[in-house]
Amino acid sequence: MATRDRQGNSPSFDEVAAARLSRRAVLKGGVAAAAMLAGSAGLSALGGAAARAAGPSSLGFTELKRIYDKTHHVAEGYKAEVLVRWGDAIAADAPAFDPAAQTVAGQSKQAGYNNDHLAFFPLPLGSASSTSGILAINNEYPNPHIMFPGLVTSEDDAGKALSREQADISLAAIGLTLVEIARKDGTWAMVPGSRYNRRLTGFSEFTLSGPAAGHALLQTSADPSGRKVIGTSTNCAGGQTPWGTVLSCEEWSASFFGGDPEKTAAKDALARIGMENEDALGLARFHDRFNVEKEANEINRFNWVVELDPYDPSAVPMKRTALGRFGHEGSAPVINKDGRVVVYLGDDDYFEYIYRFVSRGKFNPADRAANLRLLDEGTLSVATLKADGTLVWHPLVHGKGPLTAANGFPDQATILIHARQAADKLGATPMDRPEDIDVSPTTGRVYAVMTKNKKRKADKVDAANPRAENKWGHIVELIPPGQGKAVDHAADTFKWDLLLLAGDPSKPEVGAKFHPETTADGWFATPDNITSDHKGRMWIATDGQNAFDLADGIFGMDVEGPGRALPKALFACPFGAEATGPCFTPDGKTLFVSVQHPGENSESIEKLTTSWPDFAEKGLPRPAVVAITKVDGGEIGS
Ligand code: FEO
Ligand code: CA
Ligand code: CA
């Protein structure tokens, strides 16, 4: 059935897109605007004709043919070399990787599991080196069912099957991995034992900072100060600040907690943060703090954005409460025209919201120490995307509008800790799972990725989420006022547009909208992480194409000009893996990509779908970072 038919009385995509077009035509003027908008079917002929005349894509490579097998693949003329694998030695005294002899101490000195967000920090600090740097890697979650030889369990039953030691090794395998890397003779390699190499795990100490630090809701029996947290978890995507720190986003920490939420006074708040007594690693059996019946507030100390200075090996990682507590996927910082720092944030869960933080202080290029405190004070807002193409930011400020004690928000800290509930009161637009978010370095436009939402019913579609049972995802363009250096990221209202609707464009029932010249190899579904190259082109990592029996991978795409919304496939992951964390060196000649959870779709360790990348006899799959470069040494996409 066509998407339009399933939407009942709600506006169809074509109607919505037509409304977008008339506004866009006013904004940009005439035919050029029409050609840039990839949206409605009515525009396809015009966009296609204009595009063909100009040569549609700025990307010069021959795209990869669809392929999905045990290993990775990259487009002709490129190479993809494995750089950092789960278990690789990071510390000078780290043991060699031996899956049969894993220990907490050993794992704490080795690269973590399930690499996600990547950020490259040139060495030395302040340089723009593209051959030497620190790679900050998020390690989102463990996959015990394919980590421990001898442990035969399904993914679903792993939490009950793990021994205490295995559960603790799993905690040591998550968090962050920092490793110095260098490129010699065209090939990247780790620098083992570098002073910058570091692991942060489920056992490391983190400091809560900002307006909610120390609040009663953050105090526990082990930490009456409400400021010292042991551990981080589910570090998904993130961001990189202009002052050289990494933002690592805690996304779905509630899954690591056990206990019956119904037996607690906080059951509503626990439900809102997604606590379902999942206890994915069985931690509540061994650590009381992971049992919500025994330690009510421990869970409030997760689901934050962590900021870490990779250049200072002794830096304490900070959980920045000013950025709110929710299912943090990504964070995109940008310096506004007035010097304030704006951070765009997505909350990745069904019907959750897009947020924005605006700092009180201003970025000072000459005072790094002051910049390191910028994310502790400012205003968090949440977005409403109206059908007329206007976006309104609503501040989450105590005493404003409905955010009062009478409505359950006695202070600002409570608003930040329960940011989702505060956003509910402000009429924010429930989105189709907001994953990554990114600011174009060339136009200042902001791109927010909705990965998918199978739960959206036909009577709940809206202009910004126009498909029911959205299995394919879409990308929304947020347009701040102003042009060039005058773009105002702190404005109260923006415009918004739909960049594309993902899925197979050859199937009318999908309702996909790409550039009309998108090929059978080039379209994608379930977009997740994105990054921009220095020309402003978008590089998209997908998570979930496996559901269509297709490999996840990396796609490059123009967002401006005649090739707008015309993707081309660059890289394909092996069985079971998603692509995450795309990240460029400053020269645009290396694209780092995380290949996360290879073989995750294996029934158990006895029936592995792949043992990528080593393919050793009885070997385990190892999540790994790959470095993609052009064989001729040119820029990626040239
Ligand atoms: Fe960890 Fe939303 O992906
Ligand atoms: Ca993600
Ligand atoms: Ca995802």
XYZ file of C-alpha atoms and ligand atoms in Angstrom:
643
model
C 0.000 0.000 0.000
C 1.310 3.424 -0.849
C 2.550 5.618 1.983
C 0.001 8.243 1.045
C -2.887 5.799 1.512
C -1.721 4.775 4.960
C -1.582 8.344 6.197
C -5.330 8.864 6.392
C -6.172 12.493 6.927
C -2.593 13.539 7.555
C -0.830 15.455 4.809
C 0.985 13.235 2.311
C 4.683 13.634 1.682
C 3.992 15.288 -1.635
C 1.718 17.847 -0.005
C 4.249 18.476 2.727
C 7.086 18.689 0.232
C 5.085 21.050 -1.958
C 4.688 23.341 1.037
C 8.456 23.071 1.612
C 9.095 23.881 -2.029
C 7.124 27.086 -2.083
C 8.916 28.278 1.036
C 12.271 27.133 -0.297
C 11.617 28.809 -3.628
C 11.030 32.059 -1.765
C 14.167 31.515 0.275
C 16.484 30.561 -2.552
C 14.685 31.674 -5.669
C 13.187 29.901 -8.653
C 14.545 26.924 -10.532
C 17.782 26.660 -8.595
C 15.822 26.049 -5.422
C 13.658 23.457 -7.106
C 16.713 21.597 -8.386
C 18.231 21.578 -4.886
C 15.207 20.052 -3.280
C 15.303 16.347 -3.719
C 11.871 15.831 -2.281
C 8.538 15.414 -3.965
C 7.799 13.322 -7.013
C 6.484 16.431 -8.690
C 9.979 17.878 -8.545
C 11.827 14.887 -9.830
C 11.712 15.719 -13.525
C 12.839 19.276 -12.971
C 15.538 18.309 -10.461
C 16.688 15.474 -12.724
C 16.944 17.584 -15.838
C 18.855 20.337 -14.078
C 21.052 17.793 -12.381
C 21.989 15.952 -15.564
C 22.950 19.171 -17.273
C 25.361 20.087 -14.491
C 26.632 16.557 -13.700
C 24.776 15.458 -10.637
C 27.328 14.375 -8.028
C 30.545 16.052 -6.966
C 31.846 12.645 -5.826
C 34.338 11.215 -8.272
C 34.492 7.538 -7.372
C 32.805 4.536 -8.934
C 30.371 3.387 -6.321
C 30.608 0.006 -4.665
C 28.201 -2.659 -5.935
C 25.865 -4.085 -3.315
C 27.591 -6.887 -1.489
C 26.985 -8.538 1.901
C 29.286 -11.302 3.069
C 31.808 -12.265 5.746
C 34.206 -9.393 5.106
C 34.323 -5.689 4.363
C 34.500 -4.075 0.929
C 35.473 -0.640 -0.339
C 35.043 1.118 -3.678
C 37.653 0.628 -6.395
C 40.631 2.921 -5.994
C 40.354 2.878 -2.196
C 41.791 0.706 0.555
C 40.345 0.007 4.000
C 42.966 -1.141 6.515
C 42.209 -2.465 9.991
C 43.712 -0.088 12.543
C 42.425 -0.842 16.076
C 40.699 -4.095 17.036
C 38.999 -5.166 20.253
C 41.746 -6.516 22.513
C 44.695 -4.772 20.852
C 47.330 -3.688 23.374
C 46.996 -0.022 24.341
C 49.136 0.243 27.474
C 52.830 -0.677 27.349
C 52.254 -3.566 29.764
C 49.012 -4.826 28.213
C 48.764 -8.570 27.663
C 48.478 -9.868 24.108
C 44.895 -10.571 23.034
C 43.878 -14.044 24.117
C 40.127 -14.575 24.146
C 40.538 -17.704 26.272
C 42.403 -15.802 29.011
C 40.473 -12.543 29.382
C 40.753 -10.625 32.653
C 39.438 -7.284 33.927
C 43.007 -6.014 34.372
C 44.010 -7.101 30.872
C 40.909 -5.711 29.160
C 41.460 -2.391 30.946
C 44.769 -2.062 29.085
C 43.454 -3.207 25.716
C 41.179 -1.586 23.146
C 37.527 -1.882 24.117
C 34.631 -3.638 22.405
C 32.120 -2.336 19.868
C 33.849 0.819 18.687
C 31.359 3.566 17.823
C 32.061 7.328 17.708
C 35.527 8.342 16.500
C 37.313 11.666 16.868
C 40.798 12.440 15.516
C 42.881 14.921 17.541
C 45.998 16.104 15.673
C 49.323 15.944 17.480
C 50.669 18.204 18.694
C 47.726 20.165 20.138
C 47.014 23.167 17.923
C 48.447 21.590 14.792
C 46.435 20.390 11.817
C 48.462 17.214 11.395
C 46.873 14.507 9.281
C 49.629 11.968 9.914
C 49.847 11.979 13.713
C 47.117 12.199 16.302
C 45.045 10.699 19.080
C 42.030 8.659 18.059
C 39.267 8.813 20.681
C 37.019 5.781 20.282
C 33.703 5.123 22.008
C 33.107 1.516 23.056
C 29.342 1.295 23.272
C 28.418 -2.119 24.654
C 29.713 -5.704 24.868
C 28.377 -8.741 22.993
C 28.993 -11.490 25.580
C 27.413 -14.186 23.407
C 30.337 -13.912 20.972
C 33.088 -12.734 23.374
C 33.824 -15.636 25.695
C 34.967 -19.014 24.343
C 33.109 -21.754 26.183
C 30.164 -19.540 27.048
C 27.403 -20.833 24.839
C 24.449 -18.516 25.135
C 22.184 -16.501 22.930
C 22.377 -12.731 22.901
C 19.080 -12.532 24.795
C 20.181 -14.900 27.572
C 23.718 -13.556 28.053
C 22.786 -11.495 31.116
C 21.804 -14.597 33.044
C 24.674 -16.731 31.749
C 27.633 -14.494 32.613
C 29.837 -15.256 35.605
C 30.791 -12.321 37.796
C 34.219 -12.213 36.190
C 32.727 -12.216 32.691
C 30.268 -9.493 33.649
C 33.122 -7.384 35.016
C 35.262 -8.015 31.923
C 32.286 -6.793 29.913
C 32.233 -3.598 31.987
C 35.971 -3.198 31.373
C 35.399 -3.591 27.619
C 33.107 -0.543 27.333
C 33.647 3.201 27.702
C 36.366 4.885 25.688
C 39.687 3.931 24.120
C 42.235 6.644 23.426
C 45.176 5.644 21.278
C 47.919 7.539 19.520
C 48.107 6.712 15.818
C 50.531 7.711 13.078
C 50.631 7.357 9.304
C 53.888 6.224 7.720
C 54.379 5.356 4.050
C 50.649 5.671 3.515
C 49.612 3.237 6.259
C 48.168 4.021 9.671
C 49.325 2.185 12.793
C 48.835 2.488 16.542
C 51.647 3.784 18.729
C 51.589 1.207 21.538
C 52.516 2.486 24.962
C 52.071 6.176 24.029
C 51.473 8.471 27.017
C 48.151 9.426 25.403
C 46.889 5.850 25.296
C 44.151 5.388 27.829
C 41.071 3.369 28.646
C 37.999 4.672 30.452
C 35.686 1.849 31.466
C 32.740 0.862 33.612
C 35.172 1.067 36.544
C 36.755 4.494 35.921
C 35.904 7.571 37.980
C 33.866 10.350 36.385
C 32.908 13.750 37.817
C 29.411 15.178 37.493
C 29.587 18.903 36.759
C 27.172 21.703 35.934
C 23.810 22.720 37.408
C 22.659 19.245 38.524
C 25.941 18.108 40.135
C 25.468 17.287 43.809
C 21.658 17.281 43.602
C 19.809 14.894 45.923
C 18.649 12.833 42.906
C 22.320 12.148 42.085
C 23.401 11.083 45.586
C 23.932 7.424 46.435
C 25.042 5.437 49.467
C 28.535 5.149 47.983
C 28.630 8.805 46.917
C 26.717 11.168 49.225
C 28.334 14.085 47.347
C 26.359 13.296 44.178
C 29.447 14.206 42.152
C 31.628 11.084 41.740
C 30.361 8.369 39.418
C 31.988 5.018 38.836
C 31.758 4.182 35.188
C 30.217 5.168 31.910
C 28.166 3.017 29.577
C 26.538 2.768 26.168
C 28.850 5.464 24.776
C 27.307 5.765 21.363
C 28.065 8.663 19.053
C 29.520 11.966 20.215
C 31.234 15.096 19.084
C 34.483 17.034 18.994
C 34.774 20.541 20.425
C 36.741 23.383 18.795
C 38.970 23.442 21.893
C 40.102 19.864 21.386
C 37.958 17.680 23.622
C 35.761 14.726 22.846
C 32.074 14.567 23.761
C 31.033 10.966 24.394
C 27.313 10.329 24.608
C 25.728 7.847 27.031
C 22.723 6.532 25.144
C 20.769 3.644 26.672
C 22.358 3.070 30.068
C 19.115 1.856 31.642
C 19.579 -1.488 29.891
C 22.486 -2.224 32.266
C 20.234 -1.915 35.332
C 18.082 -4.541 36.995
C 15.433 -4.687 39.688
C 11.707 -4.179 39.383
C 10.931 -0.526 38.663
C 7.328 -1.079 39.780
C 8.629 -1.636 43.312
C 10.273 1.791 43.469
C 8.971 5.279 44.135
C 10.560 6.427 40.870
C 8.724 4.004 38.583
C 7.402 6.702 36.236
C 10.808 8.329 35.844
C 12.407 4.914 35.337
C 9.900 4.076 32.627
C 10.564 7.398 30.878
C 14.316 6.687 30.685
C 13.608 3.219 29.280
C 14.249 1.087 32.382
C 12.604 -2.304 31.812
C 14.582 -4.540 34.191
C 16.612 -5.680 31.210
C 19.845 -6.164 33.219
C 21.592 -7.008 29.935
C 24.846 -8.084 31.590
C 23.356 -9.474 34.783
C 25.154 -6.742 36.734
C 22.376 -6.398 39.319
C 23.252 -9.909 40.529
C 26.748 -8.805 41.496
C 26.608 -5.056 42.155
C 23.814 -3.551 44.270
C 24.250 -0.184 42.604
C 22.878 -1.628 39.364
C 19.688 -2.754 41.148
C 17.133 0.070 41.189
C 15.355 -1.511 44.148
C 18.535 -1.230 46.224
C 20.075 2.012 44.922
C 17.417 4.339 43.572
C 19.631 7.124 42.236
C 22.541 5.318 40.586
C 20.679 5.209 37.282
C 20.331 9.026 37.356
C 24.116 9.264 37.106
C 24.097 7.839 33.566
C 22.648 8.999 30.228
C 24.776 12.178 30.223
C 27.263 13.690 27.778
C 30.847 13.042 28.916
C 33.555 15.574 28.031
C 37.194 14.444 28.065
C 40.461 16.202 27.219
C 42.474 13.643 25.228
C 45.624 15.770 25.317
C 45.861 15.504 29.127
C 46.357 11.849 30.124
C 45.388 12.678 33.720
C 42.238 14.649 32.832
C 39.145 13.617 34.768
C 36.215 12.845 32.444
C 33.271 15.142 33.173
C 29.594 14.274 32.877
C 28.142 17.631 31.769
C 24.692 17.920 33.337
C 23.898 21.229 31.585
C 23.397 19.213 28.379
C 20.531 17.263 29.933
C 19.898 13.613 30.637
C 18.309 11.498 27.927
C 19.264 8.888 25.332
C 22.226 10.820 23.985
C 23.235 9.696 20.528
C 25.391 12.479 19.152
C 26.465 16.015 19.938
C 27.487 18.616 17.389
C 29.255 21.682 18.792
C 29.686 24.857 16.775
C 30.919 28.353 17.660
C 28.087 30.810 17.075
C 28.632 34.181 15.401
C 28.622 35.859 18.833
C 31.221 33.459 20.272
C 28.831 31.338 22.310
C 29.047 27.587 21.886
C 26.003 25.813 20.515
C 25.699 22.031 20.824
C 23.013 20.175 18.884
C 21.864 16.930 20.498
C 19.649 14.010 19.487
C 17.753 11.689 21.834
C 17.697 8.303 20.130
C 14.538 6.542 21.115
C 11.091 6.171 19.642
C 9.244 9.505 19.557
C 12.036 11.390 21.321
C 13.299 14.880 20.644
C 15.976 17.110 19.140
C 17.721 19.401 21.652
C 20.107 22.361 21.551
C 22.439 23.772 24.204
C 23.663 27.386 24.040
C 26.530 28.292 26.380
C 26.441 31.367 28.594
C 30.138 32.093 28.135
C 32.003 32.662 24.903
C 34.723 30.651 23.211
C 38.147 32.218 23.647
C 40.794 30.766 21.323
C 43.493 32.079 23.675
C 42.109 30.507 26.876
C 41.712 26.737 26.609
C 41.249 26.349 30.364
C 38.196 28.622 30.241
C 36.826 26.795 27.199
C 36.988 23.560 29.173
C 34.270 25.001 31.459
C 31.956 26.334 28.735
C 29.612 23.352 28.767
C 28.750 23.794 32.455
C 26.539 26.852 32.069
C 23.950 27.681 29.443
C 20.455 27.014 28.173
C 19.117 23.699 26.958
C 16.178 23.872 24.532
C 14.018 21.376 22.691
C 12.607 21.616 19.173
C 9.093 21.805 17.774
C 8.995 21.312 14.007
C 5.810 22.891 12.681
C 4.028 21.871 9.493
C 4.663 25.304 7.975
C 8.415 24.703 7.983
C 9.174 26.713 11.127
C 11.227 25.261 13.964
C 10.798 26.715 17.453
C 13.307 26.168 20.260
C 11.722 25.959 23.727
C 14.092 26.604 26.653
C 14.119 24.097 29.512
C 14.389 26.726 32.223
C 12.969 26.438 35.723
C 10.029 28.734 36.351
C 9.378 29.320 32.661
C 6.007 28.187 31.311
C 4.962 24.839 32.759
C 8.390 23.997 34.269
C 7.411 24.788 37.840
C 7.367 23.041 41.200
C 3.616 22.551 40.857
C 4.298 20.423 37.787
C 6.995 18.336 39.443
C 10.036 20.445 38.633
C 11.190 22.041 41.914
C 14.506 23.256 40.497
C 16.697 23.426 37.395
C 18.589 20.263 38.333
C 15.381 18.209 38.277
C 14.572 19.594 34.830
C 17.988 18.518 33.521
C 17.836 15.080 35.182
C 14.335 14.490 33.824
C 14.821 16.418 30.578
C 12.448 14.161 28.625
C 9.569 14.891 31.002
C 10.309 18.625 30.881
C 10.392 18.507 27.072
C 7.035 16.689 27.078
C 5.508 19.694 28.848
C 6.859 22.089 26.220
C 5.187 20.442 23.251
C 8.361 19.225 21.537
C 7.910 17.215 18.321
C 8.290 13.445 18.820
C 10.690 12.262 16.123
C 11.507 8.941 14.446
C 14.507 8.157 16.719
C 16.957 11.062 16.378
C 20.412 9.575 15.893
C 23.371 11.679 14.822
C 23.325 15.399 14.159
C 25.910 17.460 12.309
C 26.556 21.063 11.278
C 27.671 21.692 7.695
C 31.042 23.487 7.775
C 30.185 25.291 4.531
C 26.577 26.451 5.023
C 25.927 26.220 8.777
C 22.842 24.125 8.136
C 22.237 21.347 10.620
C 21.367 17.791 9.644
C 19.454 15.558 12.039
C 19.191 11.860 11.235
C 16.029 9.917 12.058
C 17.055 6.291 11.847
C 13.586 4.654 11.718
C 10.414 4.214 13.751
C 8.336 1.119 13.198
C 6.029 2.234 16.027
C 4.669 5.356 14.312
C 1.057 4.691 13.426
C -0.685 6.231 10.433
C -2.646 8.642 12.606
C 0.584 9.949 14.147
C 2.507 10.991 11.037
C 3.373 14.661 10.802
C 5.261 16.966 8.477
C 8.661 16.142 9.976
C 7.965 12.409 10.305
C 5.817 11.775 7.255
C 5.760 7.970 7.021
C 3.843 5.486 9.125
C 5.731 2.344 10.197
C 8.918 4.072 9.130
C 11.347 1.168 8.679
C 13.809 3.179 6.590
C 14.524 6.516 8.288
C 14.967 10.038 6.974
C 17.172 13.109 7.327
C 15.881 16.512 8.425
C 17.640 19.768 7.554
C 17.499 22.499 10.207
C 18.115 25.960 8.767
C 19.258 28.668 11.195
C 18.712 32.273 10.098
C 21.560 34.113 8.384
C 24.145 33.234 5.785
C 27.861 32.497 5.962
C 29.522 33.809 9.124
C 26.252 35.500 10.143
C 24.394 32.213 10.702
C 22.704 32.479 14.106
C 22.670 29.064 15.777
C 21.267 30.629 18.965
C 18.129 32.067 17.317
C 14.747 31.210 18.854
C 13.314 30.049 15.525
C 14.777 28.254 12.513
C 13.311 26.892 9.315
C 13.414 23.188 8.570
C 13.172 20.948 5.534
C 13.315 17.278 4.617
C 16.617 16.370 2.960
C 15.553 12.846 1.999
C 13.369 9.904 2.893
C 15.474 6.731 2.952
C 14.669 3.256 1.622
C 14.516 1.549 -1.734
C 13.296 4.157 -4.249
C 12.310 1.464 -6.767
C 9.493 0.283 -4.472
C 6.608 2.751 -4.495
C 5.222 1.360 -1.228
C 8.407 2.485 0.571
C 7.861 6.124 -0.353
C 11.593 6.882 -0.494
C 12.697 10.264 -1.811
C 16.248 10.620 -3.042
C 17.706 12.472 -6.000
C 16.022 10.971 -9.088
C 19.350 9.593 -10.376
C 20.006 7.513 -7.267
C 21.074 4.003 -8.316
C 20.148 0.542 -7.052
C 23.586 0.431 -5.358
C 23.464 3.980 -4.036
C 20.278 4.252 -1.987
C 20.437 3.522 1.714
C 18.119 2.855 4.628
C 18.397 3.347 8.401
C 20.918 6.207 8.444
C 22.612 6.597 11.832
C 25.905 8.526 12.071
C 26.922 11.324 9.726
C 29.925 13.566 9.257
C 30.868 16.283 6.784
C 34.052 16.571 4.782
C 35.620 19.998 4.444
C 33.746 20.561 1.185
C 30.469 20.178 3.109
C 29.536 16.805 1.645
C 27.786 14.379 3.940
C 29.089 10.886 4.722
C 26.438 8.601 6.123
C 26.883 5.421 8.164
C 23.931 3.049 8.267
C 22.680 0.780 11.054
C 19.940 -1.667 10.229
C 20.152 -2.496 6.542
C 20.707 -6.079 7.743
C 16.936 -6.149 8.210
C 16.687 -5.944 4.422
C 19.450 -8.549 4.012
C 21.852 -5.832 2.922
C 25.205 -4.779 4.339
C 25.459 -1.649 6.419
C 28.085 0.738 5.198
C 29.219 4.246 4.311
C 27.617 6.445 1.649
C 28.878 9.814 0.407
C 26.417 12.483 -0.740
C 26.174 16.143 -1.704
C 23.685 18.196 0.295
C 23.943 21.292 -1.910
C 24.007 21.748 -5.666
C 22.773 19.471 -8.414
C 23.826 16.300 -6.602
C 21.802 17.052 -3.481
C 20.515 13.823 -1.929
C 22.266 11.613 -4.510
C 24.190 9.048 -2.402
C 27.011 6.790 -3.580
C 28.211 3.681 -1.745
C 31.852 3.725 -0.566
C 32.157 0.947 2.012
C 30.283 -2.193 3.083
C 30.498 -3.958 6.456
C 30.703 -7.720 7.052
C 27.805 -9.852 8.316
C 26.072 -8.528 11.399
C 28.007 -5.253 11.614
C 26.878 -1.654 11.471
C 29.090 1.213 10.320
C 29.601 3.961 12.903
C 31.784 6.915 13.771
C 32.855 8.252 10.350
C 35.648 10.766 10.968
C 38.088 12.573 8.656
C 41.633 13.736 9.137
C 41.944 17.512 8.579
C 43.329 16.982 5.049
C 40.314 14.873 4.061
C 42.587 12.046 2.909
C 41.700 9.486 5.578
C 38.217 8.464 6.651
C 38.178 6.428 9.860
C 35.164 4.162 10.288
C 34.109 1.918 13.151
C 32.897 -1.522 12.159
C 30.714 -2.301 15.138
C 29.389 -5.694 16.254
C 30.567 -7.930 13.364
C 28.911 -11.312 13.772
C 26.353 -9.979 16.259
C 23.643 -11.833 14.362
C 25.304 -15.153 15.274
C 23.040 -17.529 17.186
C 25.878 -18.270 19.592
C 29.651 -18.526 19.636
C 29.345 -21.993 18.096
C 27.571 -20.626 15.033
C 29.442 -17.476 14.068
C 28.338 -15.694 10.914
C 31.829 -14.191 10.548
C 35.131 -14.039 12.401
C 36.107 -10.730 10.786
C 38.708 -9.286 10.577
C 41.289 -11.934 11.534
C 39.490 -15.061 10.291
C 41.672 -17.089 12.636
C 40.967 -20.790 13.263
C 38.113 -20.829 15.811
C 38.663 -17.087 16.013
C 36.139 -14.596 17.315
C 34.882 -11.598 15.391
C 36.581 -8.429 16.650
C 34.945 -5.031 16.325
C 37.562 -2.795 14.726
C 38.315 0.667 13.388
C 39.358 0.799 9.747
C 41.236 3.589 7.998
C 39.949 4.259 4.478
C 42.363 5.998 2.130
C 42.633 6.520 -1.588
C 45.235 4.372 -3.304
C 46.506 7.413 -5.228
C 46.797 9.404 -1.989
C 44.050 11.877 -2.906
C 41.138 13.188 -0.893
C 38.285 10.844 -0.067
C 35.553 11.424 -2.635
C 37.813 13.108 -5.186
Fe 23.851 3.603 19.780
Fe 21.435 5.239 18.655
O 22.804 4.120 18.367
Ca 24.097 5.087 16.663
Ca 21.360 2.898 15.559
